[in-house]
Amino acid sequence: MTVRAVVTGIGVVAPTGVGADAHWAAVLAGARRIGPITLFDPAGYPTRIAGEVPDFDAAGFADSRQRVQTDRWTHLGFAATRLALADAGLPARAPDPYRWAVTLASSSGGNLFGQRELQRLWGGPTRTVGAYQSIAWFYAASVGQLSIHHQFKGPSGVTVSEAAGGLDSLAHAVRTVRRGTPLVVAGATECPLSPYALACQLRSGLLSDVADPQRAYRPFDVDAAGYVPAEGGAVFVVEELGHALERGARIYGEITGWAATHDAAPTDPVAGPDPAHYARALRLALDRARVRPHDVDVIWPDALGVPAYDRAEADALRAVFGECTPSVTTQKPLTGRAHQGGSALDVATALLAFDHHLLPASAGPQRPAEGCELAFLRSPRPPRSRIALVGARGFDGFNSALVLRGAAPPPT
C-alpha cells in the first residue's frame, strides 16, 4: 500500500493574527489587515503599506540567545513551529530525533538582520559586522535553528522557489514520510520588509503603489494594480497516517497530490506568463491525487494582483476545468502576499475550512477584470467533496500545485 501523509498540526503567524483560531476568525470576518509599514521608515518608497504580524513578541517563542542570533523571519518560524507542535499534541523536543525532520521554504532570508549588520559595516565607526551575520541571513537559517532547538535530526532541507516554495515544502515532506520518516515539520514563514527587500520587490514592477490599504491589493479585479508585500506564514506537522492514528492525533486532512513545473522562459512583462506550464502543474497534481477535475470542491489560486498574471492564471484554470471552474476563493487581499509564507497560509486556510466545515468567502474581486470571470465564492458554504486544489507561482517561472482532501467531519 502507498504510504499516506496527513496533517495533524497547524501553526499560523500572519497579519490575521498569531494562532490558527485568530487567523480563522479574521478570515470569516473578511478583516483586511494591511496597513502602514512600521518595521522601518518607508518614506520615499512608492509602496508604504504591507501586511505585518500584529503585536508579535518574539520573546514568547524564542529565548534571548536565539533572538540575538536570528532574524525576525526565523522568530516567526519559531512561533509557527511551536504552535503547530502544540496543536498536534506533541512535545517541543523530539523524543526520537532521527524519526522527526523539518523542511521549510525560504525566499528572501534574514534580510532585516543582514541589512542592519551591513549598515553597521559601511556606516559605523567599527567597520565590522556581528558574529551571527554569516548564519542569520542565510536561507537555511530557520531550518537549522529549528532542527537544533527541537532536535529534528531526520532528513531535513529547504525549498527555494519563491511563493511556490510553501507548497513544495509540503510535497517534499510527503516524499520524506514515504521514505520512512514518520513525522516532518513543513511550511514557510517570510519577512520581506526591510529597505533592501522592498527595493528588490519594487524593481520587479509588480508591487502596488496604491496608498489606500483597503484598495491596494485587488487580485482579478478591474482595479488590480499589483501586490502588497506581507510577512508571516504557516507551519504544519505532517505525519504518516498509521503514526498519527496510533497516537490518537486529530487529522485535518491528507496531502494526496502535488506537482511542480517551470516556465523555462522569461516572462513577457506585458502579456504575462504562459499559462500552459502552470496548467500542467495543476493537471499533474490532480492526476497524482487520482482526482477528476469536476470532483474538486474549491480552489485557492496564486492571486498575484497583477492584471497580466491574473489573466494568465484564469486561463490556466479554464484550461484544466473548462469554462465552469469550481468555487475559487482567496484571502490574500486581507493579508498581503507573503511569498512562500503566503502559499503555506493558503494551505492552512483550506485545512481549517474543512475542519470547521465551512468554505470562506473570497475577499474579492468586486468587479472581475475581463478574462478573470471565475466562480468566486461570494458567501461561505459547507464543503461538498472536501477536495481543495491550492496553486502558487514563484517569480522567475516556478509553478506548484497541491491537492488536499479534508478529513471527514465528526458525526453530528
mmCIF file of C-alpha atoms in Angstrom:
data_model
loop_
_atom_site.group_PDB
_atom_site.id
_atom_site.type_symbol
_atom_site.label_atom_id
_atom_site.label_comp_id
_atom_site.label_asym_id
_atom_site.label_seq_id
_atom_site.Cartn_x
_atom_site.Cartn_y
_atom_site.Cartn_z
ATOM 1 C CA MET A 1 0.000 0.000 0.000
ATOM 2 C CA THR A 2 1.098 3.571 -0.676
ATOM 3 C CA VAL A 3 2.181 5.378 2.463
ATOM 4 C CA ARG A 4 -0.283 8.178 3.254
ATOM 5 C CA ALA A 5 0.686 11.549 4.745
ATOM 6 C CA VAL A 6 -1.735 13.599 6.830
ATOM 7 C CA VAL A 7 -1.612 16.996 8.560
ATOM 8 C CA THR A 8 -2.098 16.850 12.328
ATOM 9 C CA GLY A 9 -0.908 20.282 13.465
ATOM 10 C CA ILE A 10 -1.229 23.851 12.166
ATOM 11 C CA GLY A 11 0.718 26.881 13.380
ATOM 12 C CA VAL A 12 -0.169 30.292 11.926
ATOM 13 C CA VAL A 13 1.698 33.560 12.388
ATOM 14 C CA ALA A 14 0.207 36.084 9.970
ATOM 15 C CA PRO A 15 -1.229 39.590 9.636
ATOM 16 C CA THR A 16 -4.547 37.961 10.531
ATOM 17 C CA GLY A 17 -3.128 37.046 13.945
ATOM 18 C CA VAL A 18 -0.963 34.640 15.886
ATOM 19 C CA GLY A 19 -2.525 31.188 16.058
ATOM 20 C CA ALA A 20 -4.929 29.280 13.812
ATOM 21 C CA ASP A 21 -8.010 30.457 15.725
ATOM 22 C CA ALA A 22 -7.146 34.134 15.315
ATOM 23 C CA HIS A 23 -6.444 33.625 11.617
ATOM 24 C CA TRP A 24 -9.699 31.773 11.020
ATOM 25 C CA ALA A 25 -11.745 34.417 12.836
ATOM 26 C CA ALA A 26 -10.194 37.175 10.699
ATOM 27 C CA VAL A 27 -10.836 35.182 7.511
ATOM 28 C CA LEU A 28 -14.518 34.693 8.358
ATOM 29 C CA ALA A 29 -14.855 38.369 9.242
ATOM 30 C CA GLY A 30 -13.171 39.426 5.999
ATOM 31 C CA ALA A 31 -10.918 41.697 8.060
ATOM 32 C CA ARG A 32 -8.265 43.454 5.967
ATOM 33 C CA ARG A 33 -5.027 43.573 7.939
ATOM 34 C CA ILE A 34 -2.908 45.607 5.532
ATOM 35 C CA GLY A 35 -1.585 48.899 6.887
ATOM 36 C CA PRO A 36 1.391 51.282 7.074
ATOM 37 C CA ILE A 37 4.821 49.654 7.323
ATOM 38 C CA THR A 38 6.210 50.000 10.862
ATOM 39 C CA LEU A 39 9.289 47.749 10.765
ATOM 40 C CA PHE A 40 11.237 50.620 9.132
ATOM 41 C CA ASP A 41 10.540 54.097 7.824
ATOM 42 C CA PRO A 42 9.143 53.643 4.291
ATOM 43 C CA ALA A 43 9.059 57.359 3.473
ATOM 44 C CA GLY A 44 10.386 57.887 -0.027
ATOM 45 C CA TYR A 45 9.231 54.498 -1.301
ATOM 46 C CA PRO A 46 6.236 54.326 -3.669
ATOM 47 C CA THR A 47 4.907 51.356 -1.664
ATOM 48 C CA ARG A 48 4.490 52.221 2.012
ATOM 49 C CA ILE A 49 1.936 49.660 3.177
ATOM 50 C CA ALA A 50 2.233 45.947 3.926
ATOM 51 C CA GLY A 51 0.783 43.088 5.930
ATOM 52 C CA GLU A 52 2.617 42.858 9.278
ATOM 53 C CA VAL A 53 2.022 40.376 12.096
ATOM 54 C CA PRO A 54 0.275 42.462 14.771
ATOM 55 C CA ASP A 55 1.775 42.736 18.269
ATOM 56 C CA PHE A 56 4.253 39.928 17.634
ATOM 57 C CA ASP A 57 6.535 39.346 20.625
ATOM 58 C CA ALA A 58 9.393 37.023 19.730
ATOM 59 C CA ALA A 59 10.250 36.659 23.424
ATOM 60 C CA GLY A 60 7.218 34.446 23.825
ATOM 61 C CA PHE A 61 8.627 31.882 21.382
ATOM 62 C CA ALA A 62 12.436 32.169 21.414
ATOM 63 C CA ASP A 63 14.945 32.753 24.207
ATOM 64 C CA SER A 64 17.304 35.744 24.310
ATOM 65 C CA ARG A 65 20.195 33.832 22.739
ATOM 66 C CA GLN A 66 18.065 32.688 19.821
ATOM 67 C CA ARG A 67 16.668 36.169 19.271
ATOM 68 C CA VAL A 68 20.145 37.697 19.141
ATOM 69 C CA GLN A 69 21.383 35.104 16.673
ATOM 70 C CA THR A 70 18.465 35.184 14.249
ATOM 71 C CA ASP A 71 16.266 37.396 12.082
ATOM 72 C CA ARG A 72 12.575 38.208 12.531
ATOM 73 C CA TRP A 73 11.810 35.736 9.728
ATOM 74 C CA THR A 74 13.244 32.970 11.927
ATOM 75 C CA HIS A 75 11.442 34.320 15.009
ATOM 76 C CA LEU A 76 8.187 33.867 13.090
ATOM 77 C CA GLY A 77 9.304 30.337 12.239
ATOM 78 C CA PHE A 78 9.971 29.559 15.906
ATOM 79 C CA ALA A 79 6.462 30.757 16.756
ATOM 80 C CA ALA A 80 4.651 28.903 13.963
ATOM 81 C CA THR A 81 6.528 25.666 14.711
ATOM 82 C CA ARG A 82 5.815 25.794 18.435
ATOM 83 C CA LEU A 83 2.136 26.433 17.708
ATOM 84 C CA ALA A 84 1.979 23.563 15.202
ATOM 85 C CA LEU A 85 3.589 21.073 17.601
ATOM 86 C CA ALA A 86 1.251 22.116 20.412
ATOM 87 C CA ASP A 87 -1.753 21.859 18.104
ATOM 88 C CA ALA A 88 -0.679 18.324 17.166
ATOM 89 C CA GLY A 89 -0.337 17.355 20.833
ATOM 90 C CA LEU A 90 3.400 16.791 20.505
ATOM 91 C CA PRO A 91 6.278 17.726 22.829
ATOM 92 C CA ALA A 92 8.576 20.638 21.985
ATOM 93 C CA ARG A 93 11.589 18.288 21.733
ATOM 94 C CA ALA A 94 11.572 15.190 19.533
ATOM 95 C CA PRO A 95 11.611 12.071 21.734
ATOM 96 C CA ASP A 96 13.190 10.108 18.858
ATOM 97 C CA PRO A 97 15.215 12.772 16.991
ATOM 98 C CA TYR A 98 16.146 10.726 13.927
ATOM 99 C CA ARG A 99 12.488 9.968 13.202
ATOM 100 C CA TRP A 100 11.477 13.650 13.111
ATOM 101 C CA ALA A 101 12.532 16.033 10.337
ATOM 102 C CA VAL A 102 11.951 19.603 9.165
ATOM 103 C CA THR A 103 11.628 21.032 5.646
ATOM 104 C CA LEU A 104 10.724 24.681 5.189
ATOM 105 C CA ALA A 105 10.651 27.057 2.233
ATOM 106 C CA SER A 106 12.745 30.200 2.039
ATOM 107 C CA SER A 107 12.826 33.227 -0.224
ATOM 108 C CA SER A 108 14.454 36.454 0.953
ATOM 109 C CA GLY A 109 16.126 35.014 4.066
ATOM 110 C CA GLY A 110 17.048 37.127 7.078
ATOM 111 C CA ASN A 111 17.174 40.439 5.267
ATOM 112 C CA LEU A 112 16.338 42.694 8.244
ATOM 113 C CA PHE A 113 19.262 41.264 10.210
ATOM 114 C CA GLY A 114 21.551 41.384 7.197
ATOM 115 C CA GLN A 115 20.736 44.987 6.351
ATOM 116 C CA ARG A 116 21.341 46.137 9.916
ATOM 117 C CA GLU A 117 24.758 44.500 10.015
ATOM 118 C CA LEU A 118 25.807 45.760 6.599
ATOM 119 C CA GLN A 119 24.795 49.289 7.570
ATOM 120 C CA ARG A 120 27.000 48.929 10.631
ATOM 121 C CA LEU A 121 29.833 47.691 8.423
ATOM 122 C CA TRP A 122 29.708 50.590 5.976
ATOM 123 C CA GLY A 123 28.270 53.331 8.165
ATOM 124 C CA GLY A 124 29.589 52.667 11.668
ATOM 125 C CA PRO A 125 32.948 53.547 13.171
ATOM 126 C CA THR A 126 33.940 49.928 13.851
ATOM 127 C CA ARG A 127 33.567 48.754 10.218
ATOM 128 C CA THR A 128 32.574 45.310 11.461
ATOM 129 C CA VAL A 129 29.570 43.009 11.464
ATOM 130 C CA GLY A 130 28.266 40.904 14.331
ATOM 131 C CA ALA A 131 29.363 37.330 14.831
ATOM 132 C CA TYR A 132 26.000 35.969 13.668
ATOM 133 C CA GLN A 133 25.807 37.791 10.336
ATOM 134 C CA SER A 134 27.065 34.731 8.481
ATOM 135 C CA ILE A 135 24.238 32.497 9.760
ATOM 136 C CA ALA A 136 21.262 34.787 10.446
ATOM 137 C CA TRP A 137 20.590 35.927 6.868
ATOM 138 C CA PHE A 138 21.268 32.536 5.251
ATOM 139 C CA TYR A 139 18.265 30.977 3.504
ATOM 140 C CA ALA A 140 18.620 27.792 5.594
ATOM 141 C CA ALA A 141 18.853 29.659 8.916
ATOM 142 C CA SER A 142 15.318 28.839 10.082
ATOM 143 C CA VAL A 143 15.606 25.126 9.309
ATOM 144 C CA GLY A 144 18.987 24.979 11.055
ATOM 145 C CA GLN A 145 17.800 26.774 14.173
ATOM 146 C CA LEU A 146 14.585 24.740 14.426
ATOM 147 C CA SER A 147 16.378 21.446 13.936
ATOM 148 C CA ILE A 148 18.776 22.332 16.756
ATOM 149 C CA HIS A 149 16.145 23.630 19.160
ATOM 150 C CA HIS A 150 13.534 20.919 18.616
ATOM 151 C CA GLN A 151 16.014 18.104 17.925
ATOM 152 C CA PHE A 152 14.800 17.334 14.402
ATOM 153 C CA LYS A 153 17.617 15.093 13.167
ATOM 154 C CA GLY A 154 15.838 13.249 10.376
ATOM 155 C CA PRO A 155 16.355 14.148 6.700
ATOM 156 C CA SER A 156 15.797 17.904 6.596
ATOM 157 C CA GLY A 157 16.039 20.559 3.913
ATOM 158 C CA VAL A 158 14.988 23.868 2.385
ATOM 159 C CA THR A 159 12.986 24.525 -0.783
ATOM 160 C CA VAL A 160 13.718 27.752 -2.660
ATOM 161 C CA SER A 161 11.137 28.589 -5.324
ATOM 162 C CA GLU A 162 9.679 31.882 -4.057
ATOM 163 C CA ALA A 163 5.909 31.695 -3.487
ATOM 164 C CA ALA A 164 5.735 28.168 -4.900
ATOM 165 C CA GLY A 165 8.091 27.050 -2.123
ATOM 166 C CA GLY A 166 5.369 26.903 0.521
ATOM 167 C CA LEU A 167 3.686 24.117 -1.452
ATOM 168 C CA ASP A 168 6.972 22.494 -2.474
ATOM 169 C CA SER A 169 7.955 22.121 1.193
ATOM 170 C CA LEU A 170 4.801 20.096 1.866
ATOM 171 C CA ALA A 171 5.372 17.943 -1.215
ATOM 172 C CA HIS A 172 8.906 17.272 -0.027
ATOM 173 C CA ALA A 173 7.547 16.405 3.423
ATOM 174 C CA VAL A 174 5.256 13.777 1.917
ATOM 175 C CA ARG A 175 8.152 12.255 -0.018
ATOM 176 C CA THR A 176 10.179 12.151 3.193
ATOM 177 C CA VAL A 177 7.331 10.403 5.006
ATOM 178 C CA ARG A 178 7.047 7.865 2.199
ATOM 179 C CA ARG A 179 10.753 7.142 2.527
ATOM 180 C CA GLY A 180 10.327 6.135 6.148
ATOM 181 C CA THR A 181 10.434 9.247 8.350
ATOM 182 C CA PRO A 182 7.097 9.236 10.225
ATOM 183 C CA LEU A 183 6.931 12.945 11.097
ATOM 184 C CA VAL A 184 8.047 16.064 9.221
ATOM 185 C CA VAL A 185 7.532 19.700 10.143
ATOM 186 C CA ALA A 186 6.930 21.674 6.919
ATOM 187 C CA GLY A 187 5.637 25.014 5.663
ATOM 188 C CA ALA A 188 7.096 28.508 5.492
ATOM 189 C CA THR A 189 7.323 31.935 7.047
ATOM 190 C CA GLU A 190 8.612 35.141 5.470
ATOM 191 C CA CYS A 191 9.550 38.702 6.384
ATOM 192 C CA PRO A 192 10.365 40.681 3.222
ATOM 193 C CA LEU A 193 10.026 44.054 4.952
ATOM 194 C CA SER A 194 13.331 45.908 5.063
ATOM 195 C CA PRO A 195 14.542 48.818 2.892
ATOM 196 C CA TYR A 196 16.659 46.477 0.761
ATOM 197 C CA ALA A 197 13.961 43.795 0.465
ATOM 198 C CA LEU A 198 11.345 46.387 -0.512
ATOM 199 C CA ALA A 199 13.709 47.890 -3.097
ATOM 200 C CA CYS A 200 14.230 44.441 -4.626
ATOM 201 C CA GLN A 201 10.496 43.890 -4.880
ATOM 202 C CA LEU A 202 9.944 47.335 -6.388
ATOM 203 C CA ARG A 203 12.495 46.506 -9.073
ATOM 204 C CA SER A 204 10.158 43.780 -10.343
ATOM 205 C CA GLY A 205 7.499 46.375 -11.194
ATOM 206 C CA LEU A 206 4.808 44.162 -9.655
ATOM 207 C CA LEU A 207 4.194 45.994 -6.360
ATOM 208 C CA SER A 208 1.085 48.096 -5.847
ATOM 209 C CA ASP A 209 1.641 51.813 -5.213
ATOM 210 C CA VAL A 210 -1.979 52.468 -4.193
ATOM 211 C CA ALA A 211 -1.884 54.224 -0.810
ATOM 212 C CA ASP A 212 -5.312 53.100 0.446
ATOM 213 C CA PRO A 213 -4.862 49.769 2.311
ATOM 214 C CA GLN A 214 -8.470 48.847 1.513
ATOM 215 C CA ARG A 215 -7.909 49.162 -2.235
ATOM 216 C CA ALA A 216 -4.234 48.463 -2.769
ATOM 217 C CA TYR A 217 -4.352 44.708 -3.387
ATOM 218 C CA ARG A 218 -7.209 43.535 -5.614
ATOM 219 C CA PRO A 219 -6.467 40.266 -7.456
ATOM 220 C CA PHE A 220 -8.575 39.519 -10.546
ATOM 221 C CA ASP A 221 -10.273 42.930 -10.241
ATOM 222 C CA VAL A 222 -10.581 45.666 -12.859
ATOM 223 C CA ASP A 223 -8.683 47.861 -10.380
ATOM 224 C CA ALA A 224 -5.825 45.395 -9.824
ATOM 225 C CA ALA A 225 -2.567 47.346 -9.606
ATOM 226 C CA GLY A 226 -0.040 44.885 -8.173
ATOM 227 C CA TYR A 227 0.518 43.061 -4.924
ATOM 228 C CA VAL A 228 1.160 44.300 -1.401
ATOM 229 C CA PRO A 229 4.070 42.616 0.456
ATOM 230 C CA ALA A 230 3.477 40.792 3.732
ATOM 231 C CA GLU A 231 5.235 38.803 6.416
ATOM 232 C CA GLY A 232 4.178 35.619 8.176
ATOM 233 C CA GLY A 233 3.029 32.204 7.033
ATOM 234 C CA ALA A 234 2.171 28.785 8.407
ATOM 235 C CA VAL A 235 3.939 25.640 9.603
ATOM 236 C CA PHE A 236 2.433 22.134 9.697
ATOM 237 C CA VAL A 237 3.023 18.771 11.302
ATOM 238 C CA VAL A 238 2.909 16.161 8.520
ATOM 239 C CA GLU A 239 2.681 12.550 9.699
ATOM 240 C CA GLU A 240 2.446 9.067 8.296
ATOM 241 C CA LEU A 241 -1.192 8.058 8.714
ATOM 242 C CA GLY A 242 -0.516 4.990 10.879
ATOM 243 C CA HIS A 243 1.779 7.001 13.156
ATOM 244 C CA ALA A 244 -0.949 9.627 13.616
ATOM 245 C CA LEU A 245 -3.679 7.052 14.287
ATOM 246 C CA GLU A 246 -1.534 5.130 16.748
ATOM 247 C CA ARG A 247 -1.133 8.152 18.974
ATOM 248 C CA GLY A 248 -4.749 9.275 18.542
ATOM 249 C CA ALA A 249 -3.957 12.520 16.753
ATOM 250 C CA ARG A 250 -6.610 14.777 15.267
ATOM 251 C CA ILE A 251 -6.299 14.752 11.486
ATOM 252 C CA TYR A 252 -7.065 17.905 9.496
ATOM 253 C CA GLY A 253 -6.637 16.322 6.104
ATOM 254 C CA GLU A 254 -4.431 14.397 3.730
ATOM 255 C CA ILE A 255 -1.979 15.615 1.096
ATOM 256 C CA THR A 256 -2.911 13.426 -1.856
ATOM 257 C CA GLY A 257 -1.233 15.017 -4.872
ATOM 258 C CA TRP A 258 1.313 17.608 -5.872
ATOM 259 C CA ALA A 259 3.282 18.794 -8.886
ATOM 260 C CA ALA A 260 5.822 21.424 -9.888
ATOM 261 C CA THR A 261 6.716 22.791 -13.321
ATOM 262 C CA HIS A 262 8.792 25.661 -14.668
ATOM 263 C CA ASP A 263 8.048 28.164 -17.422
ATOM 264 C CA ALA A 264 11.561 27.708 -18.860
ATOM 265 C CA ALA A 265 11.427 31.142 -20.495
ATOM 266 C CA PRO A 266 11.466 34.802 -19.357
ATOM 267 C CA THR A 267 8.031 36.244 -18.607
ATOM 268 C CA ASP A 268 6.692 38.784 -21.063
ATOM 269 C CA PRO A 269 6.092 41.904 -18.899
ATOM 270 C CA VAL A 270 3.064 42.893 -20.994
ATOM 271 C CA ALA A 271 1.437 39.558 -21.842
ATOM 272 C CA GLY A 272 2.330 37.903 -18.543
ATOM 273 C CA PRO A 273 3.428 34.293 -18.079
ATOM 274 C CA ASP A 274 2.480 31.472 -20.424
ATOM 275 C CA PRO A 275 -0.411 29.710 -18.647
ATOM 276 C CA ALA A 276 0.417 26.314 -20.177
ATOM 277 C CA HIS A 277 3.105 25.321 -17.658
ATOM 278 C CA TYR A 278 1.001 26.378 -14.676
ATOM 279 C CA ALA A 279 -1.957 24.436 -16.098
ATOM 280 C CA ARG A 280 0.291 21.402 -16.475
ATOM 281 C CA ALA A 281 1.211 21.582 -12.773
ATOM 282 C CA LEU A 282 -2.477 21.735 -11.844
ATOM 283 C CA ARG A 283 -3.292 18.720 -14.045
ATOM 284 C CA LEU A 284 -0.358 16.684 -12.764
ATOM 285 C CA ALA A 285 -1.336 17.325 -9.146
ATOM 286 C CA LEU A 286 -4.905 16.189 -9.837
ATOM 287 C CA ASP A 287 -3.726 13.110 -11.751
ATOM 288 C CA ARG A 288 -1.354 12.086 -8.966
ATOM 289 C CA ALA A 289 -4.140 12.544 -6.431
ATOM 290 C CA ARG A 290 -6.424 10.456 -8.671
ATOM 291 C CA VAL A 291 -8.952 13.264 -8.614
ATOM 292 C CA ARG A 292 -11.080 14.221 -11.602
ATOM 293 C CA PRO A 293 -11.369 17.980 -12.228
ATOM 294 C CA HIS A 294 -15.131 18.042 -11.608
ATOM 295 C CA ASP A 295 -14.605 16.460 -8.167
ATOM 296 C CA VAL A 296 -12.662 19.487 -6.880
ATOM 297 C CA ASP A 297 -14.647 21.414 -4.280
ATOM 298 C CA VAL A 298 -12.656 24.649 -4.095
ATOM 299 C CA ILE A 299 -9.533 26.321 -5.477
ATOM 300 C CA TRP A 300 -7.114 28.644 -3.680
ATOM 301 C CA PRO A 301 -5.301 30.479 -6.523
ATOM 302 C CA ASP A 302 -1.976 32.297 -6.528
ATOM 303 C CA ALA A 303 -3.830 35.637 -6.923
ATOM 304 C CA LEU A 304 -0.879 37.920 -7.621
ATOM 305 C CA GLY A 305 -2.970 41.019 -8.314
ATOM 306 C CA VAL A 306 -1.062 41.981 -11.485
ATOM 307 C CA PRO A 307 -3.522 42.114 -14.416
ATOM 308 C CA ALA A 308 -1.481 40.093 -16.922
ATOM 309 C CA TYR A 309 -0.624 37.459 -14.300
ATOM 310 C CA ASP A 310 -4.232 37.234 -13.120
ATOM 311 C CA ARG A 311 -5.487 36.689 -16.680
ATOM 312 C CA ALA A 312 -2.837 34.008 -17.228
ATOM 313 C CA GLU A 313 -3.932 32.235 -14.035
ATOM 314 C CA ALA A 314 -7.581 32.381 -15.050
ATOM 315 C CA ASP A 315 -6.629 30.960 -18.463
ATOM 316 C CA ALA A 316 -4.723 28.122 -16.776
ATOM 317 C CA LEU A 317 -7.720 27.262 -14.596
ATOM 318 C CA ARG A 318 -10.049 27.246 -17.596
ATOM 319 C CA ALA A 319 -7.601 25.040 -19.495
ATOM 320 C CA VAL A 320 -7.892 22.462 -16.710
ATOM 321 C CA PHE A 321 -11.539 22.798 -15.687
ATOM 322 C CA GLY A 322 -13.257 24.279 -18.726
ATOM 323 C CA GLU A 323 -15.457 27.343 -18.569
ATOM 324 C CA CYS A 324 -17.236 26.127 -15.391
ATOM 325 C CA THR A 325 -14.482 26.145 -12.789
ATOM 326 C CA PRO A 326 -15.040 25.011 -9.186
ATOM 327 C CA SER A 327 -15.502 27.646 -6.498
ATOM 328 C CA VAL A 328 -12.500 29.982 -6.202
ATOM 329 C CA THR A 329 -11.561 31.801 -3.003
ATOM 330 C CA THR A 330 -8.586 33.896 -1.931
ATOM 331 C CA GLN A 331 -7.783 35.686 1.310
ATOM 332 C CA LYS A 332 -4.563 37.349 0.145
ATOM 333 C CA PRO A 333 -6.266 40.775 -0.092
ATOM 334 C CA LEU A 334 -6.735 40.534 3.684
ATOM 335 C CA THR A 335 -3.079 39.834 4.463
ATOM 336 C CA GLY A 336 -0.885 40.855 1.556
ATOM 337 C CA ARG A 337 1.399 38.487 -0.335
ATOM 338 C CA ALA A 338 3.913 36.796 1.972
ATOM 339 C CA HIS A 339 5.792 34.992 -0.816
ATOM 340 C CA GLN A 340 6.379 31.357 0.257
ATOM 341 C CA GLY A 341 4.617 32.074 3.553
ATOM 342 C CA GLY A 342 1.511 33.093 1.614
ATOM 343 C CA SER A 343 1.060 29.774 -0.167
ATOM 344 C CA ALA A 344 1.580 27.932 3.128
ATOM 345 C CA LEU A 345 -1.074 30.190 4.661
ATOM 346 C CA ASP A 346 -3.481 29.227 1.860
ATOM 347 C CA VAL A 347 -2.996 25.560 2.810
ATOM 348 C CA ALA A 348 -3.713 26.415 6.458
ATOM 349 C CA THR A 349 -6.902 28.233 5.465
ATOM 350 C CA ALA A 350 -8.051 25.292 3.344
ATOM 351 C CA LEU A 351 -7.482 22.761 6.132
ATOM 352 C CA LEU A 352 -9.168 24.998 8.698
ATOM 353 C CA ALA A 353 -12.132 25.393 6.346
ATOM 354 C CA PHE A 354 -12.566 21.635 6.224
ATOM 355 C CA ASP A 355 -12.106 21.380 9.987
ATOM 356 C CA HIS A 356 -14.821 23.998 10.558
ATOM 357 C CA HIS A 357 -16.961 22.532 7.760
ATOM 358 C CA LEU A 358 -17.213 25.945 6.095
ATOM 359 C CA LEU A 359 -15.542 27.283 2.951
ATOM 360 C CA PRO A 360 -14.816 31.013 3.422
ATOM 361 C CA ALA A 361 -15.943 33.676 1.009
ATOM 362 C CA SER A 362 -13.351 35.158 -1.299
ATOM 363 C CA ALA A 363 -12.006 38.606 -0.390
ATOM 364 C CA GLY A 364 -12.754 39.910 -3.862
ATOM 365 C CA PRO A 365 -12.807 40.714 -6.641
ATOM 366 C CA GLN A 366 -15.637 43.214 -6.516
ATOM 367 C CA ARG A 367 -15.615 43.624 -10.296
ATOM 368 C CA PRO A 368 -13.764 40.834 -12.105
ATOM 369 C CA ALA A 369 -11.495 42.026 -14.878
ATOM 370 C CA GLU A 370 -12.050 40.865 -18.424
ATOM 371 C CA GLY A 371 -10.795 37.311 -18.728
ATOM 372 C CA CYS A 372 -10.885 36.790 -14.946
ATOM 373 C CA GLU A 373 -14.551 35.817 -14.609
ATOM 374 C CA LEU A 374 -14.153 32.778 -12.360
ATOM 375 C CA ALA A 375 -16.594 31.201 -9.906
ATOM 376 C CA PHE A 376 -15.538 33.297 -6.939
ATOM 377 C CA LEU A 377 -17.143 32.196 -3.692
ATOM 378 C CA ARG A 378 -19.312 35.159 -2.680
ATOM 379 C CA SER A 379 -20.573 33.761 0.618
ATOM 380 C CA PRO A 380 -19.436 30.931 2.917
ATOM 381 C CA ARG A 381 -20.833 27.478 2.249
ATOM 382 C CA PRO A 382 -20.285 23.945 3.580
ATOM 383 C CA PRO A 383 -17.790 21.817 1.647
ATOM 384 C CA ARG A 384 -19.095 19.025 -0.570
ATOM 385 C CA SER A 385 -16.356 16.721 -1.828
ATOM 386 C CA ARG A 386 -13.847 18.155 0.679
ATOM 387 C CA ILE A 387 -11.167 18.316 -2.021
ATOM 388 C CA ALA A 388 -9.127 21.512 -2.398
ATOM 389 C CA LEU A 389 -6.604 22.499 -5.048
ATOM 390 C CA VAL A 390 -4.038 25.107 -3.992
ATOM 391 C CA GLY A 391 -1.938 26.803 -6.658
ATOM 392 C CA ALA A 392 1.144 29.006 -6.371
ATOM 393 C CA ARG A 393 3.566 30.644 -8.778
ATOM 394 C CA GLY A 394 7.044 31.815 -7.864
ATOM 395 C CA PHE A 395 8.829 34.630 -9.658
ATOM 396 C CA ASP A 396 11.158 33.501 -12.467
ATOM 397 C CA GLY A 397 8.841 30.749 -13.637
ATOM 398 C CA PHE A 398 8.093 28.392 -10.731
ATOM 399 C CA ASN A 399 4.646 26.739 -10.671
ATOM 400 C CA SER A 400 3.338 24.396 -7.980
ATOM 401 C CA ALA A 401 0.026 22.801 -7.089
ATOM 402 C CA LEU A 402 -1.154 20.772 -4.108
ATOM 403 C CA VAL A 403 -4.298 18.660 -3.654
ATOM 404 C CA LEU A 404 -5.768 18.344 -0.163
ATOM 405 C CA ARG A 405 -8.549 16.031 0.974
ATOM 406 C CA GLY A 406 -10.174 17.216 4.181
ATOM 407 C CA ALA A 407 -10.819 14.742 6.947
ATOM 408 C CA ALA A 408 -14.414 13.587 7.285
ATOM 409 C CA PRO A 409 -16.374 15.774 9.718
ATOM 410 C CA PRO A 410 -17.311 14.255 13.075
ATOM 411 C CA PRO A 411 -20.804 12.757 13.255
ATOM 412 C CA THR A 412 -23.492 15.148 14.399
#
